[in-house]
Coordinates of C-alpha atoms in Angstrom, one line a residue:
M1 CA 0.0 0.0 0.0
T2 CA 1.3 3.5 -0.8
A3 CA 0.7 6.7 1.0
T4 CA -3.0 7.7 1.1
K5 CA -4.5 10.9 -0.1
G6 CA -2.3 13.9 -0.7
A7 CA 1.0 14.2 -2.5
P8 CA 3.0 10.9 -3.0
G9 CA 5.3 10.4 -0.1
R10 CA 3.1 12.3 2.4
I11 CA 0.3 11.3 4.8
R12 CA -1.8 13.4 7.1
I13 CA -2.5 13.2 10.8
I14 CA -6.3 13.2 11.1
G15 CA -7.1 14.3 14.7
G16 CA -5.9 16.0 17.8
Q17 CA -3.4 18.9 18.2
L18 CA -1.5 17.9 15.1
R19 CA -4.6 17.5 12.9
N20 CA -4.0 18.0 9.2
S21 CA -0.2 18.0 9.7
R22 CA 1.6 16.1 7.0
L23 CA 4.2 13.4 7.5
D24 CA 7.0 13.0 4.9
V25 CA 7.2 9.3 4.0
P26 CA 10.3 7.8 2.3
E27 CA 9.3 5.9 -0.8
L28 CA 10.7 2.5 0.0
P29 CA 9.5 -1.0 -0.9
G30 CA 7.3 -2.6 1.8
L31 CA 6.6 0.7 3.6
R32 CA 2.8 0.6 4.1
P33 CA 1.3 3.4 6.1
T34 CA -2.0 2.6 7.9
A35 CA -4.8 4.1 5.8
E36 CA -6.6 7.3 7.1
R37 CA -9.9 5.5 7.3
V38 CA -8.5 2.7 9.5
R39 CA -6.6 5.2 11.7
E40 CA -9.8 7.2 12.2
T41 CA -11.8 4.1 13.2
L42 CA -9.0 2.9 15.5
F43 CA -8.7 6.2 17.3
N44 CA -12.4 6.5 17.7
W45 CA -12.2 3.2 19.5
L46 CA -9.3 4.4 21.6
A47 CA -10.8 7.8 22.5
P48 CA -11.7 6.9 26.1
V49 CA -8.1 5.5 26.9
I50 CA -5.6 7.5 24.8
S51 CA -5.2 10.5 27.0
G52 CA -2.0 10.0 29.1
A53 CA -1.3 6.5 27.6
R54 CA 2.3 5.1 27.4
C55 CA 2.5 3.6 23.9
L56 CA 4.8 1.3 22.0
D57 CA 4.7 1.6 18.2
L58 CA 6.5 -1.6 17.3
C59 CA 7.6 -1.9 13.6
A60 CA 6.7 1.8 13.4
G61 CA 7.4 2.5 9.8
T62 CA 6.1 6.0 9.1
G63 CA 5.1 6.3 12.8
A64 CA 1.6 7.4 11.7
L65 CA -0.1 5.4 14.5
G66 CA 2.3 6.7 17.2
I67 CA 2.2 10.3 16.0
E68 CA -1.6 10.1 15.8
A69 CA -1.6 8.9 19.5
L70 CA 0.7 11.8 20.5
S71 CA -1.5 14.2 18.7
R72 CA -4.5 12.9 20.6
G73 CA -3.0 13.2 24.1
A74 CA -0.8 10.1 24.7
A75 CA 1.9 10.8 27.3
S76 CA 4.6 9.1 25.3
V77 CA 5.4 6.8 22.4
Q78 CA 8.4 4.6 22.0
F79 CA 8.8 4.0 18.3
V80 CA 10.8 1.0 17.1
E81 CA 11.9 0.9 13.4
R82 CA 14.8 -1.2 12.0
D83 CA 15.4 0.6 8.8
P84 CA 17.8 3.5 9.6
R85 CA 16.4 5.7 6.7
V86 CA 12.8 5.3 7.9
A87 CA 13.8 5.8 11.5
Q88 CA 15.6 9.1 10.6
A89 CA 12.5 10.2 8.6
L90 CA 10.4 9.5 11.7
R91 CA 12.8 11.5 13.9
D92 CA 12.7 14.4 11.4
N93 CA 8.9 14.4 11.3
L94 CA 8.7 14.4 15.2
S95 CA 11.2 17.3 15.3
R96 CA 9.4 19.3 12.6
L97 CA 6.0 18.8 14.2
K98 CA 7.5 19.6 17.7
A99 CA 5.8 16.4 18.8
A100 CA 7.0 16.0 22.4
G101 CA 6.9 12.6 24.0
G102 CA 8.2 10.6 21.1
Q103 CA 11.4 8.5 21.2
V104 CA 12.7 6.5 18.2
S105 CA 14.9 3.4 18.5
T106 CA 16.6 2.1 15.4
A107 CA 16.3 -1.6 16.1
D108 CA 14.8 -4.9 15.0
A109 CA 11.5 -5.4 16.9
L110 CA 12.4 -8.9 18.1
A111 CA 15.8 -7.7 19.3
F112 CA 14.2 -4.7 21.0
L113 CA 11.9 -7.0 22.9
Q114 CA 14.9 -8.9 24.2
G115 CA 15.9 -5.8 26.2
P116 CA 14.8 -4.8 29.7
P117 CA 11.0 -4.6 29.6
Q118 CA 9.0 -1.5 30.2
P119 CA 5.2 -2.1 30.5
F120 CA 3.1 -0.1 28.0
G121 CA -0.7 0.5 28.2
L122 CA -1.1 0.6 24.4
V123 CA 0.8 -1.2 21.8
F124 CA 0.6 -0.9 18.0
L125 CA 1.6 -4.2 16.3
D126 CA 1.8 -3.7 12.5
P127 CA 4.8 -5.6 11.2
P128 CA 5.7 -5.8 7.5
F129 CA 3.2 -8.2 6.0
A130 CA 5.8 -10.2 4.1
Q131 CA 7.7 -11.2 7.3
D132 CA 4.9 -13.0 9.3
L133 CA 6.1 -11.7 12.7
W134 CA 2.8 -11.3 14.5
S135 CA 2.9 -14.5 16.6
S136 CA 6.5 -14.2 17.6
L137 CA 6.2 -10.5 18.5
A138 CA 2.9 -11.1 20.3
Q139 CA 4.4 -13.9 22.5
R140 CA 7.4 -11.7 23.4
L141 CA 5.2 -8.8 24.3
E142 CA 3.0 -11.1 26.5
Q143 CA 5.7 -13.1 28.2
G144 CA 8.4 -10.5 28.4
G145 CA 6.8 -8.0 30.7
W146 CA 6.0 -5.4 28.0
L147 CA 2.3 -5.1 28.6
A148 CA 0.7 -3.3 31.5
P149 CA -2.3 -5.0 33.2
G150 CA -5.3 -4.4 31.0
A151 CA -3.1 -3.1 28.1
W152 CA -4.7 -2.4 24.7
I153 CA -3.1 -4.0 21.7
Y154 CA -3.8 -3.0 18.1
V155 CA -3.0 -5.6 15.4
E156 CA -3.0 -5.0 11.7
S157 CA -2.6 -8.0 9.4
P158 CA -3.5 -9.3 5.9
R159 CA -7.3 -9.9 5.7
A160 CA -6.8 -13.5 4.7
A161 CA -4.4 -14.5 7.5
A162 CA -5.5 -14.2 11.1
P163 CA -2.4 -14.3 13.3
T164 CA -2.1 -16.6 16.3
L165 CA -2.2 -14.4 19.4
P166 CA -1.9 -15.1 23.1
S167 CA -5.1 -16.4 24.7
T168 CA -5.0 -13.5 27.2
W169 CA -5.6 -11.0 24.4
L170 CA -9.4 -10.7 24.2
G171 CA -10.9 -9.3 21.0
H172 CA -12.6 -5.9 21.6
R173 CA -13.3 -4.7 18.1
E174 CA -12.2 -5.4 14.5
G175 CA -12.8 -4.4 10.9
A176 CA -11.4 -4.8 7.4
A177 CA -10.5 -2.4 4.7
G178 CA -9.4 -3.8 1.3
E179 CA -6.9 -6.5 2.0
V180 CA -6.2 -5.4 5.6
R181 CA -7.7 -6.7 8.8
Y182 CA -7.4 -4.5 11.8
A183 CA -8.3 -5.4 15.4
L184 CA -8.1 -4.0 18.9
Y185 CA -7.5 -6.4 21.8
R186 CA -7.6 -6.0 25.6
R187 CA -5.2 -7.9 27.7
A188 CA -7.0 -10.0 30.3
P189 CA -5.6 -10.1 33.8
V190 CA -3.1 -12.9 34.2
V191 CA -4.2 -15.4 36.9
S192 CA -1.3 -17.0 38.7

């Protein structure tokens, strides 16, 4: 998928303080920004919980999800992007927009999740579709101490392939747009 509406290589923030701001998007193979319509639906779902949230944008790409979260009142977003060019474009966009609270790590998502855990209340899980990383990333998030009690997890995947996710992730809402399936999960309390 290429950048939606607007000039090629640019996408727009659709809500909050940065509404209508444009993000410059490097034109690289496999970079697939989340469509505006999907982001609008997702953030309508998240409206009651986004204010003050600590977020993790894993496999951040353009950072559209995390920047949208900052725009709508999230306290902080940790962006993780392995491609140095994409990570630099993300840093440049955060700086240009004066979006406080965003921190970018240039790292592979699986390697990042091997580090010391920090629990997040909201995680965006939208890995490159060709790499089939949903299940392994989900397991590391769940078992590695990266999810706060009652955390929300957004998962974007191909419509035809539902990923295997931890049983503690309870489906809250889902939808589809074109070839993309998007779903919001709530982490159930872990009973010991």
